[in-house]
Coordinates of C-alpha atoms and ligand atoms in Angstrom, one line a residue:
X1 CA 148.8 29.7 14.7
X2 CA 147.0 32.4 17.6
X3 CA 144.7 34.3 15.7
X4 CA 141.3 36.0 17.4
X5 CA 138.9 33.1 19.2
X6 CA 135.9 31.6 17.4
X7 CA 132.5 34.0 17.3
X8 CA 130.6 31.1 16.7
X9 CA 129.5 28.3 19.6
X10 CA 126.5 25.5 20.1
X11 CA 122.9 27.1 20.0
X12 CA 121.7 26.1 23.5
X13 CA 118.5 27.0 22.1
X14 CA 118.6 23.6 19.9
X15 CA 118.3 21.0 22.9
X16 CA 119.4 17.9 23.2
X17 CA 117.7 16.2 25.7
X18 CA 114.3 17.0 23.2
X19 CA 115.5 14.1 21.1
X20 CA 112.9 13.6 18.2
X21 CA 111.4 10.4 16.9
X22 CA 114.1 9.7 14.4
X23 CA 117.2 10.1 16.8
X24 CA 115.8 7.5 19.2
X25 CA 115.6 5.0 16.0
X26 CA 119.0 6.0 15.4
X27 CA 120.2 5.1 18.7
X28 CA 118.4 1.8 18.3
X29 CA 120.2 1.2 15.2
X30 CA 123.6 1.9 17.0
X31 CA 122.4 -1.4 19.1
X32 CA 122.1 -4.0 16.7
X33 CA 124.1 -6.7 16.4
X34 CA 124.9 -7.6 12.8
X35 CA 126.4 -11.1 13.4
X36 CA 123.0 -13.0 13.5
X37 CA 122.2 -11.9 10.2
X38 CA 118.6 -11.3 10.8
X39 CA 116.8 -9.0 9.4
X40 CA 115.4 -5.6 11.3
X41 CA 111.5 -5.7 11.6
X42 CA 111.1 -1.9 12.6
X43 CA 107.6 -1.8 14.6
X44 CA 109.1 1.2 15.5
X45 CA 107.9 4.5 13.0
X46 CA 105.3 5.3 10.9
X47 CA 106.1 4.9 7.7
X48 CA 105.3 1.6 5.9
X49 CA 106.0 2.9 2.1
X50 CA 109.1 0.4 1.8
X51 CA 106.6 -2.6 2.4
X52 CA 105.5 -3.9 -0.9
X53 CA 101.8 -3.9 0.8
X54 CA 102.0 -0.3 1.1
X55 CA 102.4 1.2 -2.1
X56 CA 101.2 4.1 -2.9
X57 CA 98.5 4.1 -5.8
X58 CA 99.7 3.7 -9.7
X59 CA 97.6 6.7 -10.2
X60 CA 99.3 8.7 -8.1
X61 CA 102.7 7.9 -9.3
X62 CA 101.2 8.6 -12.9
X63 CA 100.0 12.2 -12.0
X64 CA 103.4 12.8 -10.6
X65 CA 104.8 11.6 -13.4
X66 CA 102.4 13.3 -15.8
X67 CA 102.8 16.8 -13.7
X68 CA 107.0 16.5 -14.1
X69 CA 106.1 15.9 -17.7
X70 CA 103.5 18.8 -18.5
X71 CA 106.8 20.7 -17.8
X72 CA 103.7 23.4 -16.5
X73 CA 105.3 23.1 -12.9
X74 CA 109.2 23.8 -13.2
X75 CA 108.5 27.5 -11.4
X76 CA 108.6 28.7 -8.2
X77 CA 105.3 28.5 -6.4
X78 CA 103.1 31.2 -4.5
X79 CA 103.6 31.4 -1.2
X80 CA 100.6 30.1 -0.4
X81 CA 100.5 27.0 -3.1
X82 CA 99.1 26.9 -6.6
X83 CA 95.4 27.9 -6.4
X84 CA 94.8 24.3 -8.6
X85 CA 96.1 22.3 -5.5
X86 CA 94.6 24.4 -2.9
X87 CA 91.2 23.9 -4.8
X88 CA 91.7 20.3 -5.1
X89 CA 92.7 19.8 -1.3
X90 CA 89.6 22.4 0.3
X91 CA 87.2 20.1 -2.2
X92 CA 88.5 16.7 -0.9
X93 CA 88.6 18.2 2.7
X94 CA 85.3 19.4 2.6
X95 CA 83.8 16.0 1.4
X96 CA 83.2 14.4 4.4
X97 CA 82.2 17.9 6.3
X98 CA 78.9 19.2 6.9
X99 CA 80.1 22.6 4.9
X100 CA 82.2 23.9 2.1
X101 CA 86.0 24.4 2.8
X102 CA 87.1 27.4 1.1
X103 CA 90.5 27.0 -1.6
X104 CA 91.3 30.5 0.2
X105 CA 91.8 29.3 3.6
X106 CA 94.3 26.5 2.6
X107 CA 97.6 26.7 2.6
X108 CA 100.4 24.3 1.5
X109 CA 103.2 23.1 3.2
X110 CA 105.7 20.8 3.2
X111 CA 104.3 17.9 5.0
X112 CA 102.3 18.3 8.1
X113 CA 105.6 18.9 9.9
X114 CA 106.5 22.5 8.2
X115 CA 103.0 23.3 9.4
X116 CA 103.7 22.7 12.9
X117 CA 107.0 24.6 12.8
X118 CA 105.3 27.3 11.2
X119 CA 102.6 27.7 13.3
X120 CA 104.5 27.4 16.7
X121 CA 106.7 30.1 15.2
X122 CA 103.7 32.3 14.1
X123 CA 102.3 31.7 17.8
X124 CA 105.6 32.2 19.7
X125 CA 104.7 35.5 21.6
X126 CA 106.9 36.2 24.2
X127 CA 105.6 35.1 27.3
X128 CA 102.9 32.5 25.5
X129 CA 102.1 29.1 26.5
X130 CA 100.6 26.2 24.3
X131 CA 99.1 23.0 25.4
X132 CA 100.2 19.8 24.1
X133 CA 99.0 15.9 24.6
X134 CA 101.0 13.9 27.0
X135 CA 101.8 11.1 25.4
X136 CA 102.2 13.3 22.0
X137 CA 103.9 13.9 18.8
X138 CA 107.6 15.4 19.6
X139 CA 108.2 17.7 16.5
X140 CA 105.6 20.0 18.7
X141 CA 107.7 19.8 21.5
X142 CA 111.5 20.4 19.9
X143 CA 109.7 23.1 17.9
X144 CA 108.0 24.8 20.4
X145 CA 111.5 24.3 22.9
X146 CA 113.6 26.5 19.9
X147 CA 111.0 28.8 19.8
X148 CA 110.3 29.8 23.6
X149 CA 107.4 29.1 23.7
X150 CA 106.2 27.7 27.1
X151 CA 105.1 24.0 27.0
X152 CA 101.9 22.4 29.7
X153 CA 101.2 19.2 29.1
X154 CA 97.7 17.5 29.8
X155 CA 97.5 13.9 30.0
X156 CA 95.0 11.5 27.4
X157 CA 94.0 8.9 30.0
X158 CA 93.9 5.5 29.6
X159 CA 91.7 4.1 31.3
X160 CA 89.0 6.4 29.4
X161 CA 90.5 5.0 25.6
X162 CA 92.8 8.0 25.8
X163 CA 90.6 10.6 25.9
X164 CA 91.6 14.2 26.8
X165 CA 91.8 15.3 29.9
X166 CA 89.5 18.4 29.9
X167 CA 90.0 19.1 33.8
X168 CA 93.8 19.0 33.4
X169 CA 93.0 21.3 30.3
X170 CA 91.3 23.5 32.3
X171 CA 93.1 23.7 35.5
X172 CA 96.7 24.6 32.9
X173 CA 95.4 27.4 30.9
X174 CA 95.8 31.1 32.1
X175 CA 95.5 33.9 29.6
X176 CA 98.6 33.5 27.8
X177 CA 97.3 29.9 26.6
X178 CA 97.7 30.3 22.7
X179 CA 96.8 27.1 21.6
X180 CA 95.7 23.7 22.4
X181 CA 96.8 20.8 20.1
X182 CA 94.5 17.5 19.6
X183 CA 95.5 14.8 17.3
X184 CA 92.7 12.2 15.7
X185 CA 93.4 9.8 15.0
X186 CA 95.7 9.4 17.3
X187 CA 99.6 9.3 17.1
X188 CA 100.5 7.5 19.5
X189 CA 97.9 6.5 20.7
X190 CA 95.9 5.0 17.7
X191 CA 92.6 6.4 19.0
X192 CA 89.3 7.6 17.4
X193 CA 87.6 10.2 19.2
X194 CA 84.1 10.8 19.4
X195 CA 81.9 13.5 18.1
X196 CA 80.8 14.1 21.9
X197 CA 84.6 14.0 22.7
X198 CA 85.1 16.9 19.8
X199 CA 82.3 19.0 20.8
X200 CA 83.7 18.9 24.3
X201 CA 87.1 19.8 23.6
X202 CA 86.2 22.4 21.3
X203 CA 83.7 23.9 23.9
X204 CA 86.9 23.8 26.5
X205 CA 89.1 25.8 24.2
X206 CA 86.2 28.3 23.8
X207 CA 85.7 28.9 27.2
X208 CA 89.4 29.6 27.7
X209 CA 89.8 31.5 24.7
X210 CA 92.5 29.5 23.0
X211 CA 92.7 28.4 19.4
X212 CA 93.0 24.8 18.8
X213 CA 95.8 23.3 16.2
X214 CA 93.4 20.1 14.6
X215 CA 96.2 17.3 13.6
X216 CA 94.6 15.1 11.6
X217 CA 97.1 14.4 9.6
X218 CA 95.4 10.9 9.7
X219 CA 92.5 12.0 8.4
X220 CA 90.1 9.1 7.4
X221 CA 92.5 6.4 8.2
X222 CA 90.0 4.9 11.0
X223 CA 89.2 1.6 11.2
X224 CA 87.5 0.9 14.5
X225 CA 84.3 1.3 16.1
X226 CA 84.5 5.0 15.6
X227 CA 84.4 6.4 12.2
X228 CA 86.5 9.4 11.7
X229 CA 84.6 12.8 12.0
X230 CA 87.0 15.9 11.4
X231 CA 87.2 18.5 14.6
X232 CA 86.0 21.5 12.0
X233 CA 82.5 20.3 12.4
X234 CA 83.0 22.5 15.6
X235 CA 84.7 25.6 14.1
X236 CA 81.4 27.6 15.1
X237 CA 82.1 27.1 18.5
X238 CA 86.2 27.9 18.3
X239 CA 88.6 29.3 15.7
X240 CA 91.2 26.1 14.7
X241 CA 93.8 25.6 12.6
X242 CA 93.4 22.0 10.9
X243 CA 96.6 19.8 9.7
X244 CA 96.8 17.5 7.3
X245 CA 98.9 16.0 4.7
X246 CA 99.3 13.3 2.1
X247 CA 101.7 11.6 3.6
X248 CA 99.9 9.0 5.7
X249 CA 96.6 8.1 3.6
X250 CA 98.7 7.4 0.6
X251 CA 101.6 6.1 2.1
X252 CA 103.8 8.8 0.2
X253 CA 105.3 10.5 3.6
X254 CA 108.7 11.3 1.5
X255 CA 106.6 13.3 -1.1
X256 CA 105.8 16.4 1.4
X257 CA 102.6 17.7 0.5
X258 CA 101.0 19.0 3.4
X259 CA 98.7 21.6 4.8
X260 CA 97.3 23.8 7.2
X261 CA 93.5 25.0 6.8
X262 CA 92.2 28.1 9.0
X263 CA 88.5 27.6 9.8
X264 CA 87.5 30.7 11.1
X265 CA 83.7 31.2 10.2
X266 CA 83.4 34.2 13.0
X267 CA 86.9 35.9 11.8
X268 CA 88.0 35.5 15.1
X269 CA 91.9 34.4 13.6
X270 CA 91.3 37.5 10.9
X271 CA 90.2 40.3 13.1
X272 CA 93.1 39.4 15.9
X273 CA 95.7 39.9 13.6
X274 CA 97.1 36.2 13.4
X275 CA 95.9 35.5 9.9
X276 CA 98.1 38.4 8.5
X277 CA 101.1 37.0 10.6
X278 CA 100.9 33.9 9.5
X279 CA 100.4 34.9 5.9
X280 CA 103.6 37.0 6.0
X281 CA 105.3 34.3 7.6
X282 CA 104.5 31.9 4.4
X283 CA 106.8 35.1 2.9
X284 CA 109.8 33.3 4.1
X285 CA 109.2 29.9 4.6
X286 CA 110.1 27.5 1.3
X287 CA 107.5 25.8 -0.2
X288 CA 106.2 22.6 -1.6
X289 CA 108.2 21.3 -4.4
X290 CA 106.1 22.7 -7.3
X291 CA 105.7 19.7 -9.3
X292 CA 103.8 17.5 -6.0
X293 CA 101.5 20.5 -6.1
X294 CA 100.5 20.4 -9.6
X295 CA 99.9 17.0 -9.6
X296 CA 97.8 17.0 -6.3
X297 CA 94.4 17.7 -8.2
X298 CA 95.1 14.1 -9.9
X299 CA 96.4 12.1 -6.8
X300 CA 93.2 13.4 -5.0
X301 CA 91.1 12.6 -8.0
X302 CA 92.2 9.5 -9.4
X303 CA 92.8 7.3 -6.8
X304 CA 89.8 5.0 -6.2
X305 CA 88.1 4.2 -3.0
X306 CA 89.4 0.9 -3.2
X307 CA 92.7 1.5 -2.7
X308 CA 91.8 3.0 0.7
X309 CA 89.9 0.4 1.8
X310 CA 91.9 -2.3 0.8
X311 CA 94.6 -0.4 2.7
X312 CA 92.6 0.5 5.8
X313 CA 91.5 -3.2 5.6
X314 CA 95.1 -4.5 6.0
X315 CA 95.8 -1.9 8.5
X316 CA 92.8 -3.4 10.7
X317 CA 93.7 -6.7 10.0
X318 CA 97.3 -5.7 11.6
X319 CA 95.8 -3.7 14.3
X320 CA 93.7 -6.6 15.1
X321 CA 97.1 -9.1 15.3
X322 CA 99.1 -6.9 16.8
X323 CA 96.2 -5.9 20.0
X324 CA 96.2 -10.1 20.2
X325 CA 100.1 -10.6 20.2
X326 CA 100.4 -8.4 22.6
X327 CA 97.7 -10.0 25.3
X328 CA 100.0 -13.3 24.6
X329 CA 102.9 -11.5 26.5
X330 CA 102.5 -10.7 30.5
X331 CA 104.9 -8.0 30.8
X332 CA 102.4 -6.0 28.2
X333 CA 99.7 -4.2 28.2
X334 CA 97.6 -2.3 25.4
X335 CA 94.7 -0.1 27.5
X336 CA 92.9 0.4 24.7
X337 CA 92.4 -1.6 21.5
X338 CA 93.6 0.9 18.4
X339 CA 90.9 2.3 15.9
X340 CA 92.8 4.2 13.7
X341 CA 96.5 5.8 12.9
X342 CA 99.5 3.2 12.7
X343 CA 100.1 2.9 16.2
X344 CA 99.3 1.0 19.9
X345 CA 100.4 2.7 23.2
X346 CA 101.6 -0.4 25.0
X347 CA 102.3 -0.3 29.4
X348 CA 105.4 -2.4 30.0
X349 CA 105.0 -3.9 33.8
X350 CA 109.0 -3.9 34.7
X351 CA 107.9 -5.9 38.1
X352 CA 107.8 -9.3 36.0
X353 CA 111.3 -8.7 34.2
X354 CA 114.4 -9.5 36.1
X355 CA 117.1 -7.4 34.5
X356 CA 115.3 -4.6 32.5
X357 CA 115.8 -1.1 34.3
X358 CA 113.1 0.6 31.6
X359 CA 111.7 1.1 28.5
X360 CA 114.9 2.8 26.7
X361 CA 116.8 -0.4 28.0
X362 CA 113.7 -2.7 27.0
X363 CA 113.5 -1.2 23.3
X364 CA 117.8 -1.0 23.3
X365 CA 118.3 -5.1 24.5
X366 CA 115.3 -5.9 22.1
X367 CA 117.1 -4.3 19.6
X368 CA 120.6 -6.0 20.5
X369 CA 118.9 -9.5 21.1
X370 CA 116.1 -9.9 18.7
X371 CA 117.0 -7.2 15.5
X372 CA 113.1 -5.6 16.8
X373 CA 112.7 -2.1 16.5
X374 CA 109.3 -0.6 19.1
X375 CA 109.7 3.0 20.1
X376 CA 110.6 3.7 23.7
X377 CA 107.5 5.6 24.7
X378 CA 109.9 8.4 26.3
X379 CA 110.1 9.5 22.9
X380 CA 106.1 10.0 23.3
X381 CA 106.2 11.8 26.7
X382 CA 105.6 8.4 28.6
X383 CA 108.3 6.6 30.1
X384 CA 108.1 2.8 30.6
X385 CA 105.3 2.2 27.9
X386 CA 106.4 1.3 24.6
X387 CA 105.0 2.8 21.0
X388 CA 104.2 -0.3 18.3
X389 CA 103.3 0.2 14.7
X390 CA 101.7 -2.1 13.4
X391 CA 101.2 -0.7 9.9
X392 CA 104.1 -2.7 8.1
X393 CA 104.2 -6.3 6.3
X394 CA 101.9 -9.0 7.7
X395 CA 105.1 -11.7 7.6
X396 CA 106.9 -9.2 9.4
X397 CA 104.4 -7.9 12.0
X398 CA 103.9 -11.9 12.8
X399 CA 107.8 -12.9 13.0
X400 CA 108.1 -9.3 15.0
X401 CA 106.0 -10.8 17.7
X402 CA 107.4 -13.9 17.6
X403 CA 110.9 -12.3 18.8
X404 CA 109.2 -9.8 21.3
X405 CA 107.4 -12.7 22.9
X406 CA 111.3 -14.9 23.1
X407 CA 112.3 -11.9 24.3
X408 CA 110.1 -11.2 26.9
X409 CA 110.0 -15.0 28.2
X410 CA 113.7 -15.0 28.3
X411 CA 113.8 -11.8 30.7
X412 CA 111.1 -12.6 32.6
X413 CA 111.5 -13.5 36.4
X414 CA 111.6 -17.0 37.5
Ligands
LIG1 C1 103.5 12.0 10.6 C2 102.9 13.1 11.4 C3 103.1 14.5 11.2 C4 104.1 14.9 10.1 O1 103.5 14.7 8.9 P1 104.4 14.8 7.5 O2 103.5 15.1 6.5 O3 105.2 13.6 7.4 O4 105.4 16.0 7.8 C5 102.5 15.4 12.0 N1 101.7 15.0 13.0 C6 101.5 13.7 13.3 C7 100.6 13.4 14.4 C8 102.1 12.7 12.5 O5 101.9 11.4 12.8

């Protein structure tokens, strides 16, 4: 039947080619093949809540349960979250600082990730630029892509345990530089930076008049030489924005609960407008399921110390196996031994393999030949290295490098 063409068409604004973590998992699941009946050992994302390891805290689960019950938290929320759970999360924030967090200048959101897409909208002035970590975290990237706002990348180097590269910083800003975005502990890189590091990254923003946008959505969840130290220690010397969420420390990614703190002790956020902005933008975002938020002041409350570090001890313990496995296998190399996060950024050296072209083709035949999932470090913003988490089952993480290291033999060059 003719009839008037179509008004609507594909958003070129939505890009492809910015494929996020989750697509590139998909397309290594498209590669598997079923007949060997093996299982998939997926070194590949963070998220280790399926292992039986990695379960949550029973406490937790009961103040869920216990919130749902109270039948106290079947309403809509505030915009901004219920006072009760932003209290709870600026009290368990500001443990470990040198000050007091106020309940005021938290706000929840779902996950970390709603965060980011709400800040890079908030921040999204025409003709803006942010500055994001090469290798990084890609939700920053897509989001920022939809939004138009100009990405420049700045490397974390290697050879210095992947610290930031404060001359690149430098040398990329100009005036319309609206943020710069650090994440510590690391994803991908599973590093721990310094308080020296901090202080000098937060005295680089300051000098070029940016904000910076604190990830730390792996907050505490160190385990290395390094302890953890939060980047708002240094909120006197430049306005940030800090991250976080429970989704990593409790292993409880799928209950989105995050949020994004402003620590702005000289009003510089308030008096340049971008505090009201943001807090109208919360006006028409969606919240936190209300129930997660009511039970928040119990999950933070009643979960014991030891059910940290009896996770954090596991996670070193599979750090620790996973830096070793991989100094087994000559076509790898890990730069720098992980501290903290789930993850090892690994260099593949493509010279000693005969028919791999790179890393998407390494992480695709792995997947074909050995039902292994790593991430190809593409996905990251580095092309041939490879992205392994090690956070998963000890059985698993062992019979994982137990293929990688047939696999590797088998493609190496005679
Ligand atoms: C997992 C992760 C996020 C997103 O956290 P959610 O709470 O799962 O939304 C953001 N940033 C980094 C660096 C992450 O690793």
């Amino acid at each position: 039947m003719e009839g008037k063409a179509w008004n609507f068409r594909a958003n070129k604004a939505i890009d492809g080619s910015k494929l996020g973590i989750r697509t590139y998992i998909d397309i290594l699941r498209s590669n598997i093949d079923h007949s060997d009946g093996r299982s998939v050992i997926p070194l590949s994302h963070g998220d280790p809540s399926p292992f039986p390891s990695f379960r949550t805290d029973p406490s937790a689960v009961d103040a869920v349960s216990e919130a749902l019950r109270s039948a106290n938290f079947n309403s809509y929320s505030s915009t901004t979250g219920l006072p009760l759970a932003r209290k709870a999360i600026a009290e368990y924030i500001s443990h470990d600082l040198s000050y007091k967090i106020s309940p005021d200048d938290v706000y929840l959101t779902a996950g970390c990730a709603q965060a980011i897409e709400i800040l890079i909208s908030v921040l999204a002035f025409p003709g803006a630029n942010i500055l994001l970590p090469r290798p990084g975290y890609p939700i920053y990237d897509c989001r920022a892509s939809f939004a138009g706002l100009e990405v420049r990348y700045f490397d974390l180097l290697p050879e210095k345990d992947w610290e930031v590269d404060l001359d690149a910083v430098e040398s990329l800003a100009d005036d319309k530089t609206v943020a710069l975005v650090v994440i510590n502990p690391g994803n991908p890189c599973g590093t721990v930076w310094s308080r020296q590091h901090l202080q000098k990254i937060a005295e680089t923003a300051r000098k070029l008049g940016t904000l910076v946008i604190a990830d730390e959505v792996y907050e505490r969840f160190a385990f290395g030489r390094n302890p953890f130290v939060s980047m708002a220690e240094y909120a006197e010397i430049v306005p940030m924005i800090k991250l976080g969420a429970i989704s990593k420390l409790w292993f409880v990614p799928g209950w989105r609960l995050g949020w994004m703190v402003t620590l702005d002790p000289l009003h510089i956020i308030k008096d340049s407008g971008l505090l009201g902005s943001l807090e109208n933008f919360l006006n028409m975002t969606t919240d936190p399921v209300t129930f997660i938020q009511g039970a928040i002041p119990d999950i933070i409350g009643n979960t014991k110390e030891d059910f940290f570090s009896s996770k954090l001890n596991l996670v070193r313990e599979c750090a620790e196996i996973c830096y070793e496995e991989i100094k087994k296998i000559p076509c790898l190399n890990c730069p720098s031994k992980p501290q903290g996060s789930m993850f090892a950024m690994v260099k593949l050296n493509l010279s000693l393999l005969e028919d791999i072209g790179d890393d998407m083709d390494f992480c695709c035949k792995l997947a074909k030949e050995e039902s292994v999932f790593i991430l190809p470090g593409r996905a990251v913003g580095m092309e041939n290295w490879v992205r392994i988490t090690f956070a998963v089952e000890l059985e698993s993480l062992i019979e994982g490098f137990a293929r990688l290291n047939d696999f590797a033999q088998r493609h190496t060059k005679k």
